[in-house]
Coordinates of N, CA and C in Angstrom, one line a residue:
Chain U
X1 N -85.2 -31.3 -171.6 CA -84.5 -30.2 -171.0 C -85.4 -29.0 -170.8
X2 N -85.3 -28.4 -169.8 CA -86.2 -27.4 -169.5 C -85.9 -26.1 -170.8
X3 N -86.6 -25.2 -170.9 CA -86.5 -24.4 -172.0 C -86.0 -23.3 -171.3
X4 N -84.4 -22.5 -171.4 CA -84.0 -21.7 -170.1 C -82.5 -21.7 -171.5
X5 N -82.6 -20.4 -172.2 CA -81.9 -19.5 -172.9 C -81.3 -18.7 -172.2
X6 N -80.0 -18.1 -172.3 CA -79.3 -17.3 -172.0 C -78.7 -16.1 -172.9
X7 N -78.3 -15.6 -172.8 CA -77.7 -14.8 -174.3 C -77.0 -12.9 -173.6
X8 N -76.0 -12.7 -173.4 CA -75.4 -13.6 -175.1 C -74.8 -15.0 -174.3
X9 N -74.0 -15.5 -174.7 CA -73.3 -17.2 -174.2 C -71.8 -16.6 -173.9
X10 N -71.4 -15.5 -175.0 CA -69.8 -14.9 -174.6 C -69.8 -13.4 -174.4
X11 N -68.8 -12.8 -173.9 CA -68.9 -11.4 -173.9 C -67.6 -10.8 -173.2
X12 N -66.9 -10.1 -174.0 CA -65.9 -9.5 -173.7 C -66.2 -8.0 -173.3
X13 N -65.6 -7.6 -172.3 CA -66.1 -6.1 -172.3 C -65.1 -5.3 -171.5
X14 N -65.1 -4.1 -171.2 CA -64.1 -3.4 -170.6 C -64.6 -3.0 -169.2
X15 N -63.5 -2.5 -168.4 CA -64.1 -1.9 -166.7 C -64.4 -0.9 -166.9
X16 N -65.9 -0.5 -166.5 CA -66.3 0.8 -166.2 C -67.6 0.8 -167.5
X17 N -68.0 -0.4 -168.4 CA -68.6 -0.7 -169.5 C -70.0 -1.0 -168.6
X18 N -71.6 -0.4 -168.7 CA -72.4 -1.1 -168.4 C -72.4 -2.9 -169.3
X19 N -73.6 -3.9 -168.2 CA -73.6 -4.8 -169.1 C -74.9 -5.7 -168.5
X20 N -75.3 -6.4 -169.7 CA -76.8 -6.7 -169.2 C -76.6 -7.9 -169.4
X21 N -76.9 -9.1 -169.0 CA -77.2 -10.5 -169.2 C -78.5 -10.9 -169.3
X22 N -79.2 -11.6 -170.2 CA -80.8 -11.5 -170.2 C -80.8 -13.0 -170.1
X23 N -81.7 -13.7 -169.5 CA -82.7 -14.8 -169.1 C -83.5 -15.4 -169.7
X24 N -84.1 -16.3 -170.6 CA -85.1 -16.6 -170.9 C -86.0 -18.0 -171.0
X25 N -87.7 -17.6 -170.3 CA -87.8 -19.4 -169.8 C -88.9 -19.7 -170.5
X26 N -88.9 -20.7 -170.8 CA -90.7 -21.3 -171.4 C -91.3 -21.8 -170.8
X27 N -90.9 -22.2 -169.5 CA -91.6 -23.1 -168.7 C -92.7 -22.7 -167.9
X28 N -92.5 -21.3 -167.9 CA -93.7 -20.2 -166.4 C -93.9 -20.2 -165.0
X29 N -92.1 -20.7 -164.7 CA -92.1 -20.7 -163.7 C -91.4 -19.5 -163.1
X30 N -92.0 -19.7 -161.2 CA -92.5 -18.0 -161.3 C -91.4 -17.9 -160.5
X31 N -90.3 -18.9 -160.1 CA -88.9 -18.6 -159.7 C -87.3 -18.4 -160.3
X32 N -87.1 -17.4 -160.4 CA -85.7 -17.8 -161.2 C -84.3 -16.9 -160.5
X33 N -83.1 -17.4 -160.9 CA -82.2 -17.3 -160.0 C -81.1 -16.7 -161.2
X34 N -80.3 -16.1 -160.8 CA -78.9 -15.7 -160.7 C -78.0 -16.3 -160.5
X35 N -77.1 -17.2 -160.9 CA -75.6 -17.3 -160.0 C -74.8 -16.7 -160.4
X36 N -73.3 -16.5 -159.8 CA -72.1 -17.0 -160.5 C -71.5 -18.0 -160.4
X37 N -70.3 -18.7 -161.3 CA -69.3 -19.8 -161.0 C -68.0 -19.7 -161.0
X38 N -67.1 -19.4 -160.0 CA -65.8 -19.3 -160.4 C -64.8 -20.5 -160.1
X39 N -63.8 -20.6 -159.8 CA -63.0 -21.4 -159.4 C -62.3 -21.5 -157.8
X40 N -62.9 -22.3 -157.0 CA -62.5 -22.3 -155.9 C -63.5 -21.6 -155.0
X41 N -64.6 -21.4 -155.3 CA -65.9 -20.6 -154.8 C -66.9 -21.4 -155.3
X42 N -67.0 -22.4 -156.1 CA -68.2 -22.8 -156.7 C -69.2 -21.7 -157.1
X43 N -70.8 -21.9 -156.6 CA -71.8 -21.4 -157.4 C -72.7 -20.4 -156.6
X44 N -72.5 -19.2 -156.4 CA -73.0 -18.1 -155.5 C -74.1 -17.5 -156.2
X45 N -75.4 -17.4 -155.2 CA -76.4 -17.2 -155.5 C -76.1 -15.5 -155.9
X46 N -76.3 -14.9 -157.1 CA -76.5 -13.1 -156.6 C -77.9 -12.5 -156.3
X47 N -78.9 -12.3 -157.4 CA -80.1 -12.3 -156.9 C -81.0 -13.6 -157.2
X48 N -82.1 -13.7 -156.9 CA -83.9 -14.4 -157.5 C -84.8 -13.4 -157.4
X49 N -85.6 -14.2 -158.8 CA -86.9 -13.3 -158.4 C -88.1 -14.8 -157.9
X50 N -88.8 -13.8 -157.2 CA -90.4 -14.6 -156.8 C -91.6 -14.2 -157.6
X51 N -90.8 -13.6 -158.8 CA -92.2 -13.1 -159.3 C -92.0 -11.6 -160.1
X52 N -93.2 -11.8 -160.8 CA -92.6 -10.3 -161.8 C -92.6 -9.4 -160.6
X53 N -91.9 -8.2 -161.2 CA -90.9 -7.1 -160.3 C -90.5 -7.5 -158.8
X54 N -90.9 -8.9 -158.7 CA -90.5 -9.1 -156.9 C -89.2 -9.8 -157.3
X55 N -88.3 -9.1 -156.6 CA -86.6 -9.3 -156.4 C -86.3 -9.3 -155.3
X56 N -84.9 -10.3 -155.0 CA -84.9 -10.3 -153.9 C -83.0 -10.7 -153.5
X57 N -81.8 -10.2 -152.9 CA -80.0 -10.3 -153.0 C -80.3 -11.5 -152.6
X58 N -78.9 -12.3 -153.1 CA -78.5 -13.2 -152.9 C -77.2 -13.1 -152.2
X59 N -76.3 -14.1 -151.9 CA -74.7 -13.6 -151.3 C -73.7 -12.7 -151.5
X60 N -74.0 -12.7 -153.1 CA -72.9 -11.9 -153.6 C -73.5 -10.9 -154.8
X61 N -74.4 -10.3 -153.9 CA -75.8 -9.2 -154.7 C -74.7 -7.6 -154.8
X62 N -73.8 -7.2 -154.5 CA -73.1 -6.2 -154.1 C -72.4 -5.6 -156.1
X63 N -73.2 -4.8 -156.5 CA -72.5 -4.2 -157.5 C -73.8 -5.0 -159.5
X64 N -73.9 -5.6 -158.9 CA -75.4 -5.9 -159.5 C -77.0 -5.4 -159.6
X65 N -77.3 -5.3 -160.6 CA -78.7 -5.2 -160.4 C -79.5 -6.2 -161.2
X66 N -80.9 -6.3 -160.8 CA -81.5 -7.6 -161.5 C -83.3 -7.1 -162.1
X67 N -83.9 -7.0 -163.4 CA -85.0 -7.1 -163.4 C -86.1 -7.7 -164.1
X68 N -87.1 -8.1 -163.2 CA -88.2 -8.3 -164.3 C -89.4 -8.4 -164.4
X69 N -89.8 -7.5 -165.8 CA -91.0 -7.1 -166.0 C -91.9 -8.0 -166.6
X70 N -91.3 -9.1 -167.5 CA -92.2 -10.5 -167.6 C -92.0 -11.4 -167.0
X71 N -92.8 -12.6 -166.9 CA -92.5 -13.8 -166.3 C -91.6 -14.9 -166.8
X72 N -91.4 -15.1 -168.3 CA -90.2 -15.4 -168.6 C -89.0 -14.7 -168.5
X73 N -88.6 -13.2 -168.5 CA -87.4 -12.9 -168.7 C -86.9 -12.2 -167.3
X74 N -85.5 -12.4 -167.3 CA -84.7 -11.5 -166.1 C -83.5 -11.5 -166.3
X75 N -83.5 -10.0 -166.3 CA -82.1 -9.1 -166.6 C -80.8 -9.1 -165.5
X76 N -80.1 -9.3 -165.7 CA -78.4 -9.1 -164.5 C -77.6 -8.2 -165.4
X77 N -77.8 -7.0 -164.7 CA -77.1 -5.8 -165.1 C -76.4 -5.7 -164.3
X78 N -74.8 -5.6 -164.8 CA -73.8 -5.0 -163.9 C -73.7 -3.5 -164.1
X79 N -74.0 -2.4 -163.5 CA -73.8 -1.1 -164.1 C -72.4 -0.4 -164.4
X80 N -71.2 -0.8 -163.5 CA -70.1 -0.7 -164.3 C -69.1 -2.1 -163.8
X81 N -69.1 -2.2 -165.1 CA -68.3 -3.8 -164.8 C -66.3 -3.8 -164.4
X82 N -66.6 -4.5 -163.3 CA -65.4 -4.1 -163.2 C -64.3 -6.3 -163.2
X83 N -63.3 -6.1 -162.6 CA -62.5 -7.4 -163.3 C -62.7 -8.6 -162.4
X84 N -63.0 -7.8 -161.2 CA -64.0 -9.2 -160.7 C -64.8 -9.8 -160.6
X85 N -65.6 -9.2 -161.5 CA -67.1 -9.6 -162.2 C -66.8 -11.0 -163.6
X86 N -65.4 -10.7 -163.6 CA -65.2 -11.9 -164.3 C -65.8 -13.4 -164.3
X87 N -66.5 -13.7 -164.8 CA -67.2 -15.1 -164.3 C -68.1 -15.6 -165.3
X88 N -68.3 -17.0 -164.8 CA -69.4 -17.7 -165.8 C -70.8 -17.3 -165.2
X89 N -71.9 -17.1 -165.6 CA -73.0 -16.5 -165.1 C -74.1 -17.5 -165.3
X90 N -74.9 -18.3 -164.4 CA -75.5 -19.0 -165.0 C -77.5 -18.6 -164.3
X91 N -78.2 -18.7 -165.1 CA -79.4 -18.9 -165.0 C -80.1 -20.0 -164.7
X92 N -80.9 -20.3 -163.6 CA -81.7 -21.3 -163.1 C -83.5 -20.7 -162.9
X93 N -84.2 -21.3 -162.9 CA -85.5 -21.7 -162.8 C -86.2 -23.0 -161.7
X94 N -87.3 -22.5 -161.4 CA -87.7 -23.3 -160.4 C -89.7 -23.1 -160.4
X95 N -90.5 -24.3 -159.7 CA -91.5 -23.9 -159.8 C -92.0 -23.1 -158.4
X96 N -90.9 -23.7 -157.9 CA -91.3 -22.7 -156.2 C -89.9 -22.5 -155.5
X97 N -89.9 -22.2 -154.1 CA -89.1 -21.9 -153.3 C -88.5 -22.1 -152.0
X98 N -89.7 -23.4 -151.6 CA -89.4 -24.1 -149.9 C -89.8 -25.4 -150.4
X99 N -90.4 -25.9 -151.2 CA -91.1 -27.2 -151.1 C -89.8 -28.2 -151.4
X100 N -90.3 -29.7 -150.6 CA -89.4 -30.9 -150.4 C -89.1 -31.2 -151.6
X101 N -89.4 -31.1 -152.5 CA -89.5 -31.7 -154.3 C -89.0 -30.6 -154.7
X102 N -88.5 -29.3 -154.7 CA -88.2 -28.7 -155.3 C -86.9 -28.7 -155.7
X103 N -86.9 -28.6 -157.3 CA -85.6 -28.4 -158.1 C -85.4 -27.5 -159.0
X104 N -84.1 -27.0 -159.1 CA -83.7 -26.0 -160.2 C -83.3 -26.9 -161.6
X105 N -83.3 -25.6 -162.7 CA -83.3 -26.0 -163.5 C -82.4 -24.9 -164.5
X106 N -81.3 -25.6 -164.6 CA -79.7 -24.5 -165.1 C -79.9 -24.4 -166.9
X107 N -79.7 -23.1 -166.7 CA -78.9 -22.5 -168.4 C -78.2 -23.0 -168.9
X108 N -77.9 -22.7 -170.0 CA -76.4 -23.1 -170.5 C -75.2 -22.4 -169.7
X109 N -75.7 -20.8 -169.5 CA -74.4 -20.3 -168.2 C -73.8 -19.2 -169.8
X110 N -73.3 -18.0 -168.6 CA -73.0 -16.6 -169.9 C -71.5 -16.5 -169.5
X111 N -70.4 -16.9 -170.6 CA -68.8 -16.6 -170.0 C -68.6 -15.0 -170.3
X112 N -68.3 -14.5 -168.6 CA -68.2 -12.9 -169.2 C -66.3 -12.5 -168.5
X113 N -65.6 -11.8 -169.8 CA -64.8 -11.3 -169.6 C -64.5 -9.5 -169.2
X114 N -64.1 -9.1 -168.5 CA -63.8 -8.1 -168.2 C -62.5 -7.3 -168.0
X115 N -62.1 -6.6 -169.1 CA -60.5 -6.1 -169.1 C -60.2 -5.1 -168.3
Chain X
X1 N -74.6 -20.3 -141.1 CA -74.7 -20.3 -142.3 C -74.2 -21.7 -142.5
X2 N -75.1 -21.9 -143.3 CA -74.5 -23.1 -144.0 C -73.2 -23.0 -145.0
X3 N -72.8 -24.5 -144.7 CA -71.7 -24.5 -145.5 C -71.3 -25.8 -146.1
X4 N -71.4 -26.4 -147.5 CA -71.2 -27.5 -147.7 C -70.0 -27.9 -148.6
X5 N -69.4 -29.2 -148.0 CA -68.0 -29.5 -148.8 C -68.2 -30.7 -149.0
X6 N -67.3 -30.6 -150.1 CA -67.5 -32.1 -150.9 C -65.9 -32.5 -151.1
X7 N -65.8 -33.8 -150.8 CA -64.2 -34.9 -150.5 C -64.3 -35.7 -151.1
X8 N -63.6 -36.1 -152.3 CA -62.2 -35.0 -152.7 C -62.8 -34.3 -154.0
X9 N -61.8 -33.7 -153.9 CA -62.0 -32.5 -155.3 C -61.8 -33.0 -156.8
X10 N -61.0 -34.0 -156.8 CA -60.9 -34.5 -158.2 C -60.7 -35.8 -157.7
X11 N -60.7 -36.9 -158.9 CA -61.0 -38.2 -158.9 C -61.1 -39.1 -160.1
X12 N -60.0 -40.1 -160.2 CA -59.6 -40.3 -161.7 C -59.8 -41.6 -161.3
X13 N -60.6 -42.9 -162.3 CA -60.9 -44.5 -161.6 C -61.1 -45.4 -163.4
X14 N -60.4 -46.2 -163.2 CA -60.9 -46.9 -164.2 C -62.1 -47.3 -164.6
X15 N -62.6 -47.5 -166.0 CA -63.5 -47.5 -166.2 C -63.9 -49.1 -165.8
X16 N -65.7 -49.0 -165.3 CA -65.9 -50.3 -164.6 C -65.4 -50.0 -163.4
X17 N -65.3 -48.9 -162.6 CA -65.0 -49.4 -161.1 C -66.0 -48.8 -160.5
X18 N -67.0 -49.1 -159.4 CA -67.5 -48.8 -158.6 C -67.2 -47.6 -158.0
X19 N -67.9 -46.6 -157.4 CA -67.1 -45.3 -156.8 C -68.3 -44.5 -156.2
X20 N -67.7 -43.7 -155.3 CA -68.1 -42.9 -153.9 C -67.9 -40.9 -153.8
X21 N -68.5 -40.4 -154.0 CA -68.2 -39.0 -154.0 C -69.4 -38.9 -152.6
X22 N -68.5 -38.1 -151.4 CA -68.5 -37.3 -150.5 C -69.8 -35.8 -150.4
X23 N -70.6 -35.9 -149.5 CA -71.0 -34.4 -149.4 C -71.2 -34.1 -148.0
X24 N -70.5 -33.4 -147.6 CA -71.0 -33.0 -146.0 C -71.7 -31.2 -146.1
X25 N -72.7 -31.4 -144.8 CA -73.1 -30.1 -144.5 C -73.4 -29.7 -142.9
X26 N -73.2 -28.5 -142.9 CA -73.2 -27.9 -141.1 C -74.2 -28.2 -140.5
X27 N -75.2 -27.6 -141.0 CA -76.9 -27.3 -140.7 C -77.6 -28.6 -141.1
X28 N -78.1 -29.2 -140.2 CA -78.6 -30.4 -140.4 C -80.3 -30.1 -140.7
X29 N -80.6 -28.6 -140.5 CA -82.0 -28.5 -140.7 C -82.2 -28.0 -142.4
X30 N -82.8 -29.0 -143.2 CA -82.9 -29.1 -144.2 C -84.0 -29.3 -145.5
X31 N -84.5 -28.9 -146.6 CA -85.6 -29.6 -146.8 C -85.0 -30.6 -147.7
X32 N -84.4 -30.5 -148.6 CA -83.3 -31.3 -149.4 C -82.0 -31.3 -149.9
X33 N -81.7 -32.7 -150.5 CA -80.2 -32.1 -150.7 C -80.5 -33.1 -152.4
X34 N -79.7 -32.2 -153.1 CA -79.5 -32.9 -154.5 C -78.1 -32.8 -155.1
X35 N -77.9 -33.8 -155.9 CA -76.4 -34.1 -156.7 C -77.2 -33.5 -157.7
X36 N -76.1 -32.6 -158.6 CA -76.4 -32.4 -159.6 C -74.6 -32.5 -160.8
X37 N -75.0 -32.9 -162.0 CA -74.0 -33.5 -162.8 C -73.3 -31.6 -164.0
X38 N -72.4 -31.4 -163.9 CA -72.0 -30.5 -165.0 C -70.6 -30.9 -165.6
X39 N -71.3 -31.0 -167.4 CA -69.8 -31.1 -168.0 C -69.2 -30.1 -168.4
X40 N -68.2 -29.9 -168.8 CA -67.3 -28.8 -169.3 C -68.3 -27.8 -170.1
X41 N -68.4 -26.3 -170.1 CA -68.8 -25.1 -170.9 C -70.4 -25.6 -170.5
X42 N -70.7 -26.3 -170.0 CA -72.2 -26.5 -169.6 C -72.6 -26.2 -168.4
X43 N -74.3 -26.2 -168.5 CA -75.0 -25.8 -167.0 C -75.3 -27.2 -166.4
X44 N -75.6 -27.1 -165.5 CA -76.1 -28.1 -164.5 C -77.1 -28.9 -164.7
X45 N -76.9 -30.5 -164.6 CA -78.3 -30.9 -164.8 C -78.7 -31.7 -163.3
X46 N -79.6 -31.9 -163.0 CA -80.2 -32.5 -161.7 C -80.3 -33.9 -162.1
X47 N -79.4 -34.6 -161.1 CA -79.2 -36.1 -161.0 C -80.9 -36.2 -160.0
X48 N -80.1 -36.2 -159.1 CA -81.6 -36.9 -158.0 C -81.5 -35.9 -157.2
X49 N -82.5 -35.8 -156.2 CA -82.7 -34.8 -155.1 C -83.4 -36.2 -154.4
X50 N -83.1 -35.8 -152.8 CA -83.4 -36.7 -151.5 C -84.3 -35.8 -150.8
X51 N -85.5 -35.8 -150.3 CA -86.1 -35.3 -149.1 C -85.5 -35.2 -148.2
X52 N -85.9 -34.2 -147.4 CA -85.4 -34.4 -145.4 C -85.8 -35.7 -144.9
X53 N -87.1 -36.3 -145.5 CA -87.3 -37.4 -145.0 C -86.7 -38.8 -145.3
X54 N -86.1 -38.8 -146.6 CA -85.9 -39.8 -147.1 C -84.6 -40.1 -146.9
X55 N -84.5 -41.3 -147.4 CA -83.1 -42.1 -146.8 C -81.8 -42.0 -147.8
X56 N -82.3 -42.3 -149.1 CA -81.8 -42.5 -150.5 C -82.8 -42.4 -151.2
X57 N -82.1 -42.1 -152.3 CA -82.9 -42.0 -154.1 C -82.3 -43.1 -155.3
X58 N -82.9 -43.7 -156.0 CA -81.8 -44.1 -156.7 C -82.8 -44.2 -158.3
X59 N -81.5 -43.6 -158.9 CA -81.3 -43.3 -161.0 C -80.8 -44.5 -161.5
X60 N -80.9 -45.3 -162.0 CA -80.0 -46.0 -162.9 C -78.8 -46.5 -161.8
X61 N -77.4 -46.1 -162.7 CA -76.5 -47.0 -161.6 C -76.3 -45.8 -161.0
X62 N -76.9 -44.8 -160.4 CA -76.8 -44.2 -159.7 C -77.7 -44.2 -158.1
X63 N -77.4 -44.0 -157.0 CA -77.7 -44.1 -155.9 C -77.2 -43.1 -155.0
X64 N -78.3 -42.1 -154.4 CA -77.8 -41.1 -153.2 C -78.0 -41.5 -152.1
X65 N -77.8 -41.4 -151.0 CA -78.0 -41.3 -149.7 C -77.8 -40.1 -148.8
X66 N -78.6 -40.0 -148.1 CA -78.6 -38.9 -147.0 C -79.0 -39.7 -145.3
X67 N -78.1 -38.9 -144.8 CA -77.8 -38.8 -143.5 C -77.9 -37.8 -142.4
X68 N -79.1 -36.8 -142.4 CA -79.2 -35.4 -142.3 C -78.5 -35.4 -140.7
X69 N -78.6 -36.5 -139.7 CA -78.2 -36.1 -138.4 C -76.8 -36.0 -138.5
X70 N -76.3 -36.8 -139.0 CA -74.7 -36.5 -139.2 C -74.2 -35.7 -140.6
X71 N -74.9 -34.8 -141.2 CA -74.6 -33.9 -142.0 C -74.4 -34.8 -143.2
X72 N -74.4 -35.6 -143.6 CA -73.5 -36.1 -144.7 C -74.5 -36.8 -145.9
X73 N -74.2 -36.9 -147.3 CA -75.0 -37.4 -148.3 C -73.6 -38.4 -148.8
X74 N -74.0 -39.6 -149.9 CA -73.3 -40.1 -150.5 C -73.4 -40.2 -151.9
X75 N -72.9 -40.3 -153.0 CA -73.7 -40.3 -154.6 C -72.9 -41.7 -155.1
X76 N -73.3 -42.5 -155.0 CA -72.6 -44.1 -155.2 C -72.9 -44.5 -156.8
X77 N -71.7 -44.0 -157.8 CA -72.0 -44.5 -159.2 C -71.2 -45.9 -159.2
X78 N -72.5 -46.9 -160.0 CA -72.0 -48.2 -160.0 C -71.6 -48.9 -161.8
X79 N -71.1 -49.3 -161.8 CA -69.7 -49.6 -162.9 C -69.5 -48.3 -163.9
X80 N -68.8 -47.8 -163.5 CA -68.2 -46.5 -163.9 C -67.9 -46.5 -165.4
X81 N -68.4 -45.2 -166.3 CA -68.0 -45.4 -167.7 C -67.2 -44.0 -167.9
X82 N -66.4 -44.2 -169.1 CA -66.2 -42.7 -170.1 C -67.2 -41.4 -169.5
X83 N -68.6 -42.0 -169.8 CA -69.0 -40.5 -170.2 C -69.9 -40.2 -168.6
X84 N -69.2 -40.8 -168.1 CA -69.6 -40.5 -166.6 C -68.4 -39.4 -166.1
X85 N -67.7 -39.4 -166.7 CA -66.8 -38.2 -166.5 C -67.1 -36.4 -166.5
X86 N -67.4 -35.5 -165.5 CA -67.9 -34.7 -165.5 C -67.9 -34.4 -163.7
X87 N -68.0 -33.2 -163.4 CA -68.0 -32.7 -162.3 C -69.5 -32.6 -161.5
X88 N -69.3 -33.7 -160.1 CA -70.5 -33.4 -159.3 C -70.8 -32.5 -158.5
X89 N -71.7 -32.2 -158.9 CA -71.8 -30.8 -157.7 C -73.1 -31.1 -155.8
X90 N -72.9 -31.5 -155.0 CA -73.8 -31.6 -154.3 C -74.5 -30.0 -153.6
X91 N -75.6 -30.1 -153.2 CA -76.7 -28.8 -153.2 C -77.8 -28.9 -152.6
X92 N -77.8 -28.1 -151.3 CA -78.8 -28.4 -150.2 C -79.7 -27.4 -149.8
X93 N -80.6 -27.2 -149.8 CA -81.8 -26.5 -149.5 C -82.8 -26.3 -148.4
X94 N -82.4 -25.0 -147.7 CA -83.0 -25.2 -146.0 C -84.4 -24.6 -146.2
X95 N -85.0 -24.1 -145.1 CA -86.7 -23.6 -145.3 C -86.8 -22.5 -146.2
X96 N -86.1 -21.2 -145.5 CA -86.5 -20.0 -146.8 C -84.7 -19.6 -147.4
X97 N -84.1 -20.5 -147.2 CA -82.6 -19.9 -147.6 C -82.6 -20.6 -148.9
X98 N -81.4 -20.4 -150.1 CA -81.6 -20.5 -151.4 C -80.6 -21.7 -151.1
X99 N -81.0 -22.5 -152.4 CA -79.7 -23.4 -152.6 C -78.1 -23.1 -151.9
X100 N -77.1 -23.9 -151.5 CA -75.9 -23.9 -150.9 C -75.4 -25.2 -151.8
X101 N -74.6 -24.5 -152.5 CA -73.6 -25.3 -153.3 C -72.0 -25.9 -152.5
X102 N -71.8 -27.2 -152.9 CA -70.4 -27.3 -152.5 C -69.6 -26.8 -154.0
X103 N -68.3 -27.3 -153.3 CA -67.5 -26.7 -154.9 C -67.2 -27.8 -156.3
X104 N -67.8 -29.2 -155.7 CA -67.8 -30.1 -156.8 C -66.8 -31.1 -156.7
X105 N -67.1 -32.6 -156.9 CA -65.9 -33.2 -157.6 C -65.6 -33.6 -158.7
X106 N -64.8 -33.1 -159.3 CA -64.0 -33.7 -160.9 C -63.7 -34.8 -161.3
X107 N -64.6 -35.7 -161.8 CA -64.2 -37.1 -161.8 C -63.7 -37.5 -163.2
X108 N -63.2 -38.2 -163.4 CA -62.6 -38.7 -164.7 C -62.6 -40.2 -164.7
X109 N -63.3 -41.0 -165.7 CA -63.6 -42.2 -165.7 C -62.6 -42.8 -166.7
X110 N -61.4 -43.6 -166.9 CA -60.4 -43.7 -167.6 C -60.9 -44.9 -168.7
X111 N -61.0 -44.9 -169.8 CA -61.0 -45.8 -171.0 C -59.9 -47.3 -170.7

C-alpha cells in the first residue's frame, strides 16, 4: 500500500469553526489531490498540488483552501466550516499528471461532521 | 465536460456467478480509464487502469475492457466470491483535466 496518512480520521466540529485536514505521503510524489465523497455525487476533485506551494481548484474549490510547504504534506483548510462541508474527505497521490500509466493512490479518507 | 455513469447502482449475485459492471463516458478523448475497488470506511484501491490505446487489462478473475469510440468500459469479475463485495468505482482521465469519477456500483456477493 502506498504510504498516504490522513489525520485526523474523525472530526466533529461546529459552523463558523476554522478546520484543517492534513495529508501525509512517503512516497515523494510530487502530485497530490483533494477530494470529497458524498452520497449521490460520488468523488469531487477540490484542489491538487503540482508541487510544493504550486496549487491549483478543482470542481468544488469554493470555500476551501489548500497548502504546501513540504513535499509530503498538504493542508485542506476550511476557514469557516459550514453544514455542507459535511463529508468524507479523502487524500490521493500520484507520480504525475497526463501520463497513460498514471495512477492515484487513496488515503484512508477524513469523516468530517459539521453542526 | 465530462461526465461518467456507471449501470446499475447496486447489484446483489450469488456467490460463483459470473458478473458485468457498466461504465460509460461523454468525451471519448482520453488518456485512461481505471476501475477502482472501495470497501466500507475505506479509500480506494486501484484495480486495473486501461490506456487510450489498449483494448483490455486483465488482474486475476478480473478483466476490463475499453471501448473509447463508443464511450464505454466493462469490469468482468469471473466466479464471484464474499469478499468481492464492495463498491466499484470507474475513473477516467483526459489530457490536462483531473480524474472524473462515476458514482459507483454496490455489489454484494451472497454466501
Amino acid at each position: 500500500d502506498a504510504g498516504i496518512t490522513q489525520s485526523p480520521r474523525h472530526k466533529v466540529t461546529e459552523t463558523g469553526t476554522p478546520v484543517t485536514l492534513r495529508c501525509h505521503q512517503t512516497e515523494n510524489h510530487r502530485y497530490m489531490y483533494w477530494y470529497r465523497q458524498d452520497p449521490g455525487h460520488g468523488l469531487r476533485l477540490i484542489h491538487y498540488s503540482y508541487g510544493v506551494k504550486d496549487t491549483d481548484k478543482g470542481e468544488v474549490s469554493d470555500g476551501y483552501s489548500v497548502s504546501r510547504s513540504k513535499t509530503e504534506d498538504f493542508l485542506l483548510t476550511l476557514e469557516s466550516a459550514t453544514s455542507s462541508q459535511t463529508s468524507v474527505y479523502f487524500c490521493a497521490i500520484s507520480e504525475s499528471n497526463g501520463g497513460h500509466k498514471e495512477t492515484q493512490y487513496f488515503g484512508p479518507g477524513t469523516r468530517l461532521l459539521v453542526l | 465536460k465530462q461526465e461518467v455513469t456507471q449501470i446499475p447502482a447496486a447489484l446483489s449475485v450469488p456467490e460463483g456467478e459470473n458478473l458485468v459492471l457498466n461504465c460509460s463516458f461523454t468525451d471519448s478523448a482520453i488518456y485512461n480509464l481505471q476501475w477502482f475497488r472501495q470497501d466500507p470506511g475505506k479509500g480506494l484501491t486501484s484495480l486495473l487502469l486501461i490506456q487510450s490505446s489498449q483494448r483490455e487489462q486483465t488482474s486475476g478473475r478480473l478483466n476490463a475492457s475499453l471501448d473509447k469510440s463508443s464511450g464505454r468500459s466493462t469490469l468482468y469479475i469471473a466466479a464471484s466470491q464474499p469478499g468481492d463485495s464492495a463498491t466499484y468505482l470507474c475513473a477516467v482521465k483526459g489530457g490536462n483535466t483531473p480524474l472524473v469519477f462515476g458514482k459507483g456500483t454496490r455489489l454484494s456477493v451472497i454466501a
